[in-house]
Tab-separated table of C-alpha atoms in Angstrom:
chain	number	residue	atom	x	y	z
M	1	MET	CA	0.000	0.000	0.000
M	2	ASP	CA	2.897	2.361	0.760
M	3	ALA	CA	3.964	2.193	-2.883
M	4	ALA	CA	0.446	2.941	-4.063
M	5	LEU	CA	-0.163	6.236	-2.263
M	6	PRO	CA	1.977	9.375	-2.400
M	7	ALA	CA	4.321	10.243	0.464
M	8	ILE	CA	2.812	13.606	1.265
M	9	LYS	CA	3.259	15.529	4.486
M	10	SER	CA	0.818	18.425	4.274
M	11	ILE	CA	-2.855	18.687	3.383
M	12	SER	CA	-2.170	21.032	0.459
M	13	GLU	CA	0.100	18.429	-1.151
M	14	CYS	CA	-2.971	16.213	-1.647
M	15	ALA	CA	-3.791	18.417	-4.653
M	16	ASP	CA	-0.254	18.467	-6.076
M	17	PHE	CA	-0.334	16.652	-9.433
M	18	SER	CA	3.462	16.211	-9.493
M	19	LYS	CA	3.342	14.331	-6.188
M	20	THR	CA	0.006	12.515	-6.222
M	21	VAL	CA	-0.423	11.496	-9.869
M	22	GLN	CA	2.687	11.856	-12.028
M	23	PRO	CA	4.958	9.442	-10.077
M	24	PHE	CA	2.391	6.651	-10.396
M	25	LEU	CA	1.632	6.840	-14.110
M	26	PRO	CA	4.308	4.234	-14.995
M	27	GLN	CA	2.181	1.704	-13.089
M	28	LEU	CA	-0.368	1.966	-15.880
M	29	GLN	CA	1.985	0.350	-18.396
M	30	GLU	CA	2.711	-2.593	-16.117
M	31	LEU	CA	-0.872	-3.119	-14.940
M	32	PRO	CA	-2.270	-5.297	-17.798
M	33	GLY	CA	0.547	-7.843	-17.509
M	34	GLN	CA	0.269	-7.950	-13.724
M	35	ILE	CA	-3.480	-8.571	-13.945
M	36	LEU	CA	-2.928	-11.489	-16.330
M	37	GLN	CA	-0.333	-13.005	-14.005
M	38	SER	CA	-2.614	-12.695	-10.960
M	39	TRP	CA	-5.910	-13.511	-12.642
M	40	SER	CA	-6.303	-17.008	-11.193
M	41	ASN	CA	-5.258	-16.043	-7.660
M	42	PRO	CA	-7.776	-13.862	-5.744
M	43	GLU	CA	-5.259	-13.024	-2.999
M	44	SER	CA	-2.698	-11.894	-5.576
M	45	LEU	CA	-5.354	-9.763	-7.275
M	46	LYS	CA	-6.167	-8.134	-3.950
M	47	GLN	CA	-2.502	-7.377	-3.300
M	48	LEU	CA	-2.140	-5.987	-6.823
M	49	TYR	CA	-5.209	-3.817	-6.260
M	50	LEU	CA	-3.785	-2.408	-3.030
M	51	SER	CA	-0.287	-1.917	-4.442
M	52	THR	CA	-1.564	0.076	-7.437
M	53	ASN	CA	-2.390	3.740	-7.062
M	54	PRO	CA	-6.215	3.992	-7.011
M	55	LEU	CA	-6.309	6.770	-9.604
M	56	VAL	CA	-4.115	4.688	-11.938
M	57	THR	CA	-6.472	1.732	-11.496
M	58	ALA	CA	-9.432	3.971	-12.372
M	59	LEU	CA	-7.586	5.267	-15.430
M	60	GLY	CA	-6.856	1.679	-16.462
M	61	ILE	CA	-10.570	0.849	-16.241
M	62	SER	CA	-11.418	3.886	-18.355
M	63	LEU	CA	-8.864	3.012	-21.041
M	64	PHE	CA	-10.040	-0.607	-21.031
M	65	LEU	CA	-13.673	0.404	-21.623
M	66	ALA	CA	-13.008	2.948	-24.382
M	67	PRO	CA	-12.097	0.471	-27.182
M	68	ILE	CA	-15.034	-1.723	-26.163
M	69	PHE	CA	-17.421	1.196	-26.647
M	70	LEU	CA	-15.722	1.976	-29.957
M	71	ILE	CA	-15.959	-1.562	-31.345
M	72	VAL	CA	-19.570	-2.066	-30.244
M	73	SER	CA	-20.609	1.287	-31.730
M	74	GLU	CA	-18.998	0.540	-35.081
M	75	ILE	CA	-20.437	-2.987	-35.278
M	76	ASN	CA	-23.959	-1.793	-34.450
M	77	LYS	CA	-23.616	1.611	-36.141
M	78	ASN	CA	-25.074	3.039	-32.953
M	79	TYR	CA	-22.970	5.742	-31.337
M	80	SER	CA	-24.718	6.075	-27.975
M	81	GLN	CA	-22.776	3.315	-26.216
M	82	VAL	CA	-21.051	5.743	-23.836
M	83	ASP	CA	-24.424	7.395	-23.204
M	84	ARG	CA	-25.733	4.098	-21.834
M	85	ALA	CA	-22.887	3.965	-19.311
M	86	TRP	CA	-22.818	7.713	-18.551
M	87	SER	CA	-25.020	7.432	-15.458
M	88	LEU	CA	-23.022	4.512	-14.049
M	89	LEU	CA	-19.311	5.142	-14.564
M	90	PRO	CA	-18.776	8.104	-12.178
M	91	THR	CA	-20.386	6.066	-9.403
M	92	LEU	CA	-18.250	3.062	-10.369
M	93	TYR	CA	-15.125	5.206	-9.920
M	94	ASN	CA	-16.359	6.647	-6.624
M	95	ALA	CA	-17.187	3.120	-5.428
M	96	HIS	CA	-13.662	2.069	-6.380
M	97	PHE	CA	-12.112	4.902	-4.318
M	98	ALA	CA	-14.311	3.979	-1.353
M	99	LEU	CA	-13.467	0.274	-1.673
M	100	TYR	CA	-9.770	1.042	-1.820
M	101	ALA	CA	-10.015	3.166	1.330
M	102	HIS	CA	-11.794	0.357	3.180
M	103	LEU	CA	-9.333	-2.349	2.113
M	104	ALA	CA	-6.317	-0.147	2.830
M	105	GLY	CA	-7.559	0.751	6.302
M	106	LEU	CA	-7.925	4.458	5.547
M	107	PRO	CA	-10.610	6.742	7.034
M	108	THR	CA	-13.742	6.250	4.938
M	109	ASP	CA	-16.509	8.557	6.186
M	110	ARG	CA	-15.936	11.198	3.544
M	111	VAL	CA	-15.556	8.882	0.530
M	112	ASP	CA	-18.504	6.800	1.726
M	113	THR	CA	-20.653	9.929	1.840
M	114	VAL	CA	-19.598	10.894	-1.684
M	115	LEU	CA	-20.396	7.364	-2.838
M	116	ALA	CA	-23.872	7.590	-1.288
M	117	PHE	CA	-24.533	10.874	-3.102
M	118	SER	CA	-23.157	9.391	-6.318
M	119	ALA	CA	-25.491	6.396	-6.049
M	120	VAL	CA	-28.478	8.736	-5.743
M	121	TRP	CA	-27.206	10.714	-8.748
M	122	SER	CA	-26.870	7.494	-10.777
M	123	ALA	CA	-30.330	6.256	-9.794
M	124	ARG	CA	-31.979	9.473	-10.932
M	125	LEU	CA	-30.123	9.690	-14.264
M	126	THR	CA	-30.417	5.976	-15.057
M	127	PHE	CA	-34.157	5.982	-14.364
M	128	ASN	CA	-34.750	9.058	-16.522
M	129	TYR	CA	-32.663	7.651	-19.377
M	130	TRP	CA	-34.532	4.323	-19.142
M	131	ARG	CA	-38.047	5.780	-19.192
M	132	LYS	CA	-37.151	7.901	-22.241
M	133	GLY	CA	-36.172	4.686	-24.058
M	134	GLY	CA	-32.409	5.138	-23.916
M	135	TYR	CA	-31.748	1.456	-23.211
M	136	GLN	CA	-34.040	0.165	-25.923
M	137	ARG	CA	-32.378	-1.633	-28.783
M	138	GLY	CA	-31.520	0.809	-31.564
M	139	SER	CA	-31.986	3.909	-29.416
M	140	GLU	CA	-29.462	6.610	-30.277
M	141	ASP	CA	-28.917	10.294	-29.494
M	142	TYR	CA	-30.816	12.125	-32.256
M	143	ARG	CA	-28.036	14.730	-32.502
M	144	TRP	CA	-25.505	12.254	-33.917
M	145	GLU	CA	-27.400	12.139	-37.232
M	146	LEU	CA	-26.807	15.855	-37.729
M	147	VAL	CA	-23.128	15.539	-36.771
M	148	LYS	CA	-22.755	12.676	-39.290
M	149	LYS	CA	-24.111	14.912	-42.053
M	150	TRP	CA	-21.670	17.668	-41.160
M	151	LEU	CA	-18.543	15.484	-40.882
M	152	GLY	CA	-19.225	12.763	-43.444
M	153	GLN	CA	-18.526	9.091	-42.761
M	154	PRO	CA	-14.675	9.251	-42.564
M	155	GLY	CA	-14.786	12.350	-40.391
M	156	PHE	CA	-17.402	10.899	-38.106
M	157	PHE	CA	-15.360	7.713	-37.659
M	158	LEU	CA	-12.431	9.810	-36.394
M	159	PHE	CA	-14.865	11.752	-34.220
M	160	ASN	CA	-16.106	8.471	-32.774
M	161	VAL	CA	-12.590	7.215	-32.053
M	162	ILE	CA	-11.252	10.422	-30.521
M	163	PHE	CA	-14.230	12.080	-28.879
M	164	ILE	CA	-17.136	9.688	-28.338
M	165	ALA	CA	-15.194	6.593	-27.292
M	166	TYR	CA	-12.103	8.043	-25.605
M	167	VAL	CA	-12.567	11.704	-24.606
M	168	GLN	CA	-16.064	11.217	-23.174
M	169	ASN	CA	-14.976	8.063	-21.384
M	170	ILE	CA	-11.967	9.714	-19.747
M	171	LEU	CA	-14.120	12.742	-18.912
M	172	LEU	CA	-16.345	10.547	-16.733
M	173	LEU	CA	-13.274	9.613	-14.713
M	174	ALA	CA	-12.035	13.211	-14.636
M	175	ILE	CA	-15.216	14.558	-13.041
M	176	SER	CA	-14.883	11.839	-10.362
M	177	ALA	CA	-11.201	12.562	-9.693
M	178	PRO	CA	-11.881	15.031	-6.819
M	179	THR	CA	-12.841	11.974	-4.742
M	180	TYR	CA	-9.210	10.854	-5.018
M	181	ILE	CA	-8.139	14.103	-3.364
M	182	LEU	CA	-10.769	13.587	-0.647
M	183	LEU	CA	-9.298	10.114	-0.054
M	184	LEU	CA	-5.779	11.525	0.285
M	185	GLY	CA	-7.006	14.324	2.517
M	186	SER	CA	-8.634	11.802	4.847
M	187	LYS	CA	-5.336	9.896	5.035
M	188	ILE	CA	-3.457	13.029	6.137
M	189	ALA	CA	-5.949	14.791	8.391
M	190	GLY	CA	-8.714	12.267	9.068
M	191	ASP	CA	-12.278	12.702	7.854
M	192	LYS	CA	-14.375	13.659	10.837
M	193	ASN	CA	-17.454	15.353	9.402
M	194	THR	CA	-17.553	19.103	9.890
M	195	THR	CA	-20.169	21.727	9.118
M	196	ALA	CA	-18.435	22.315	5.777
M	197	ASP	CA	-18.695	18.609	4.900
M	198	LEU	CA	-22.416	18.699	5.617
M	199	LEU	CA	-22.876	21.837	3.491
M	200	PHE	CA	-21.032	20.355	0.522
M	201	THR	CA	-22.782	16.980	0.605
M	202	ARG	CA	-26.227	18.446	1.205
M	203	GLY	CA	-25.590	20.876	-1.619
M	204	LEU	CA	-24.842	17.948	-3.927
M	205	VAL	CA	-28.044	16.152	-2.937
M	206	THR	CA	-30.060	19.370	-3.356
M	207	LEU	CA	-28.774	19.740	-6.906
M	208	VAL	CA	-29.824	16.150	-7.681
M	209	LEU	CA	-33.311	17.055	-6.418
M	210	VAL	CA	-33.355	20.044	-8.773
M	211	GLU	CA	-32.528	17.683	-11.640
M	212	TRP	CA	-35.292	15.307	-10.549
M	213	PHE	CA	-37.930	18.058	-10.490
M	214	ALA	CA	-36.763	19.361	-13.880
M	215	ASP	CA	-36.860	15.849	-15.370
M	216	GLN	CA	-40.343	15.211	-14.006
M	217	GLN	CA	-41.734	18.529	-15.238
M	218	GLN	CA	-40.425	17.864	-18.736
M	219	TRP	CA	-41.660	14.258	-18.644
M	220	ASN	CA	-45.159	15.334	-17.576
M	221	TYR	CA	-45.286	17.878	-20.382
M	222	GLN	CA	-44.057	15.484	-23.066
M	223	GLN	CA	-46.488	12.764	-22.005
M	224	ALA	CA	-49.347	15.286	-22.085
M	225	LYS	CA	-48.255	16.451	-25.537
M	226	ILE	CA	-48.195	12.877	-26.851
M	227	GLU	CA	-51.671	12.218	-25.474
M	228	TYR	CA	-52.950	15.502	-26.930
M	229	GLN	CA	-51.574	14.697	-30.387
M	230	LYS	CA	-53.108	11.206	-30.297
M	231	THR	CA	-56.558	12.076	-28.958
M	232	ALA	CA	-56.986	15.803	-29.745
M	233	LYS	CA	-58.016	16.195	-26.093
M	234	VAL	CA	-56.210	18.446	-23.646
M	235	PRO	CA	-55.091	16.492	-20.547
M	236	SER	CA	-55.886	17.804	-17.087
M	237	LYS	CA	-53.636	20.609	-15.754
M	238	PHE	CA	-52.596	21.667	-19.266
M	239	ILE	CA	-53.960	24.092	-21.847
M	240	ALA	CA	-53.949	23.674	-25.613
M	241	GLU	CA	-51.729	26.697	-26.255
M	242	ASP	CA	-48.937	25.254	-24.102
M	243	LEU	CA	-49.089	21.892	-25.851
M	244	ASP	CA	-49.262	23.489	-29.301
M	245	ARG	CA	-46.046	25.337	-28.514
M	246	GLY	CA	-44.219	21.999	-28.441
M	247	PHE	CA	-41.813	22.570	-25.544
M	248	VAL	CA	-42.166	23.112	-21.810
M	249	VAL	CA	-41.875	26.667	-20.433
M	250	SER	CA	-43.324	26.249	-16.935
M	251	GLY	CA	-41.907	25.325	-13.539
M	252	LEU	CA	-38.106	25.339	-13.463
M	253	TRP	CA	-38.153	25.664	-17.249
M	254	ALA	CA	-39.630	29.148	-16.823
M	255	TRP	CA	-36.383	30.277	-15.203
M	256	SER	CA	-33.835	28.272	-17.190
M	257	ARG	CA	-34.037	26.709	-20.638
M	258	HIS	CA	-32.062	23.733	-19.322
M	259	PRO	CA	-32.407	23.526	-15.527
M	260	ASN	CA	-31.303	19.887	-15.491
M	261	PHE	CA	-28.132	20.718	-17.448
M	262	ALA	CA	-27.430	23.671	-15.162
M	263	ALA	CA	-27.720	21.479	-12.071
M	264	GLU	CA	-25.555	18.763	-13.639
M	265	GLN	CA	-22.695	21.170	-14.264
M	266	ALA	CA	-23.096	22.609	-10.772
M	267	ILE	CA	-22.884	19.136	-9.205
M	268	TRP	CA	-19.450	18.298	-10.531
M	269	THR	CA	-18.191	21.839	-10.022
M	270	LEU	CA	-19.285	21.618	-6.376
M	271	LEU	CA	-17.517	18.268	-5.942
M	272	TYR	CA	-14.382	19.901	-7.354
M	273	GLN	CA	-14.768	22.828	-4.936
M	274	TYR	CA	-15.149	20.279	-2.139
M	275	SER	CA	-11.725	18.868	-3.025
M	276	CYS	CA	-10.275	22.395	-3.034
M	277	TYR	CA	-11.681	23.027	0.432
M	278	ILE	CA	-10.360	19.748	1.844
M	279	SER	CA	-6.901	20.283	0.318
M	280	GLN	CA	-6.872	23.949	1.382
M	281	THR	CA	-6.161	25.135	-2.144
M	282	TYR	CA	-7.885	27.719	-4.319
M	283	TYR	CA	-7.726	25.407	-7.336
M	284	ASN	CA	-6.242	22.046	-8.309
M	285	TRP	CA	-5.750	19.818	-11.331
M	286	THR	CA	-9.119	18.044	-10.974
M	287	GLY	CA	-10.771	21.301	-12.059
M	288	LEU	CA	-9.908	20.309	-15.626
M	289	GLY	CA	-12.616	17.658	-15.422
M	290	CYS	CA	-15.492	19.975	-14.519
M	291	PHE	CA	-14.150	22.625	-16.929
M	292	ALA	CA	-14.198	20.066	-19.766
M	293	LEU	CA	-17.715	19.025	-18.747
M	294	ILE	CA	-18.876	22.648	-18.935
M	295	LEU	CA	-17.364	22.956	-22.420
M	296	LEU	CA	-19.143	19.757	-23.461
M	297	PHE	CA	-22.475	21.097	-22.204
M	298	GLN	CA	-21.935	24.368	-24.026
M	299	ALA	CA	-21.389	22.519	-27.307
M	300	SER	CA	-24.138	19.911	-26.858
M	301	THR	CA	-26.682	22.505	-25.704
M	302	TRP	CA	-25.879	24.690	-28.705
M	303	LEU	CA	-26.590	21.723	-30.978
M	304	THR	CA	-29.769	20.810	-29.082
M	305	GLU	CA	-31.106	24.349	-29.352
M	306	LEU	CA	-30.174	24.595	-33.024
M	307	ILE	CA	-32.455	21.623	-33.675
M	308	SER	CA	-35.195	22.931	-31.361
M	309	ALA	CA	-35.231	26.368	-32.990
M	310	ARG	CA	-35.730	24.744	-36.389
M	311	LYS	CA	-38.508	22.529	-35.076
M	312	TYR	CA	-40.500	24.961	-32.913
M	313	PRO	CA	-41.402	28.452	-34.257
M	314	GLU	CA	-41.535	30.049	-30.795
M	315	TYR	CA	-38.268	28.636	-29.497
M	316	LYS	CA	-36.176	31.628	-30.569
M	317	GLU	CA	-38.385	33.917	-28.523
M	318	TYR	CA	-38.020	31.552	-25.581
M	319	GLN	CA	-34.241	31.848	-26.021
M	320	MET	CA	-34.475	35.641	-25.864
M	321	ARG	CA	-36.627	35.685	-22.733
M	322	VAL	CA	-35.188	32.851	-20.627
M	323	GLY	CA	-31.530	32.204	-19.774
M	324	LYS	CA	-29.825	29.098	-21.097
M	325	PHE	CA	-28.589	27.926	-17.695
M	326	ILE	CA	-28.641	30.920	-15.345
M	327	PRO	CA	-31.944	32.828	-14.948
M	328	LYS	CA	-32.080	36.273	-16.499
M	329	LEU	CA	-32.802	39.212	-14.221
M	330	SER	CA	-34.084	41.487	-16.978
M	331	THR	CA	-36.963	39.654	-18.620
M	332	ASP	CA	-40.735	39.412	-18.629
M	333	LEU	CA	-42.541	36.963	-16.421
M	334	PRO	CA	-40.689	33.623	-16.353
M	335	GLY	CA	-41.566	31.476	-19.311
M	336	TYR	CA	-43.597	34.235	-21.008
M	337	VAL	CA	-43.849	33.737	-24.770
M	338	ARG	CA	-45.688	35.421	-27.587
M	339	ASP	CA	-49.473	35.783	-27.305
M	340	PRO	CA	-49.827	34.634	-23.714
M	341	VAL	CA	-53.169	33.097	-22.792
M	342	PRO	CA	-54.720	33.909	-19.391
M	343	LEU	CA	-54.831	30.962	-17.010
M	344	LYS	CA	-58.166	29.206	-17.089
M	345	SER	CA	-60.178	28.222	-14.069
M	346	LYS	CA	-59.643	24.801	-12.535
M	347	GLU	CA	-62.902	23.547	-14.013
M	348	SER	CA	-62.087	24.668	-17.550
M	349	ARG	CA	-58.702	22.962	-17.492
M	350	GLY	CA	-60.209	19.482	-17.493
M	351	GLU	CA	-60.653	17.194	-20.491
M	352	GLU	CA	-61.270	19.799	-23.155
M	353	GLU	CA	-62.325	18.886	-26.679
M	354	VAL	CA	-60.263	20.540	-29.432
M	355	LYS	CA	-60.359	20.302	-33.174
M	356	PRO	CA	-57.766	18.055	-34.811
M	357	LYS	CA	-54.755	20.006	-36.028
M	358	SER	CA	-53.712	20.224	-39.664
M	359	LYS	CA	-50.712	18.205	-40.781
M	360	GLU	CA	-48.681	21.403	-41.023
M	361	SER	CA	-49.551	22.473	-37.466
M	362	ALA	CA	-48.957	19.000	-36.083
M	363	ALA	CA	-45.507	18.885	-37.678
M	364	ALA	CA	-44.647	22.280	-36.250
M	365	SER	CA	-45.579	21.211	-32.711
M	366	GLY	CA	-43.490	18.035	-33.049
């Protein structure tokens, strides 16, 4: 175990890349051969696990999974393989850090708490991805079709190799890397929970709740829209004008165009800030993970909104009135769009008969 963890003497050194990461990278080259030699001996595997730096082990897992995602995506011509594992891998890495701490006899309260939060985060995201059909055979992120048209087949293959299979995969480890610093900090100074620990962890759980409410509000709207388009009847608690618009503008979506995305970025930024607090540093190398995640969300949200603005006539006005992630202070009432309709009484918002829409109108409301 002594060879697996850095010989650091101060809490701030827990965030020093040159002392906590760089000296252990050569272990990565030797790891595959050592695993093959120890494969049939559980005790040898345990000793190998404890004698390998936990971040290097996590990196080895990430690099092992990347070519698998690549091969499966190219065989099936479905490029959402990483998407299917997105909700699971950060928790896998956090579970690995917690397991290592337990087996190595290190203080575990802090990493166990992060693992508990991470499990809740995974449960919420996995459930939402499942109910939207993400795990169904043939399901794929609709945005990849547009990217394929832009890049062409050879360009998209390179994009798949470099970005989808490898960069995204390593990113999921990078956003979990602050837990490694928490582990090292517990080794140096212990991990007795303080008020700050409670604030950070409760903040993380609160952000997951924000995501859950945002997911549910969007789900309720989309299900009502589907029912409305099938039956030409307005479901309870909705009005025809909202459903004709084609996208949700109420609840959290009245304040942010992507409240779930905003909370997701805040979660991993807060975990990074947690590692800064524990290591008593203003910034550290794990910030690259949350910074890369923010860049990814900027690009993916731009693409999502490009498609939405083409599909829904009123979406551009929604963009002008409501902030992408952070609420605007200078705007009309949250979620206000062109030609607002006064709220109807409770009685009039029941099952309301409407005339079937024309093909053109139905296509516009998507």
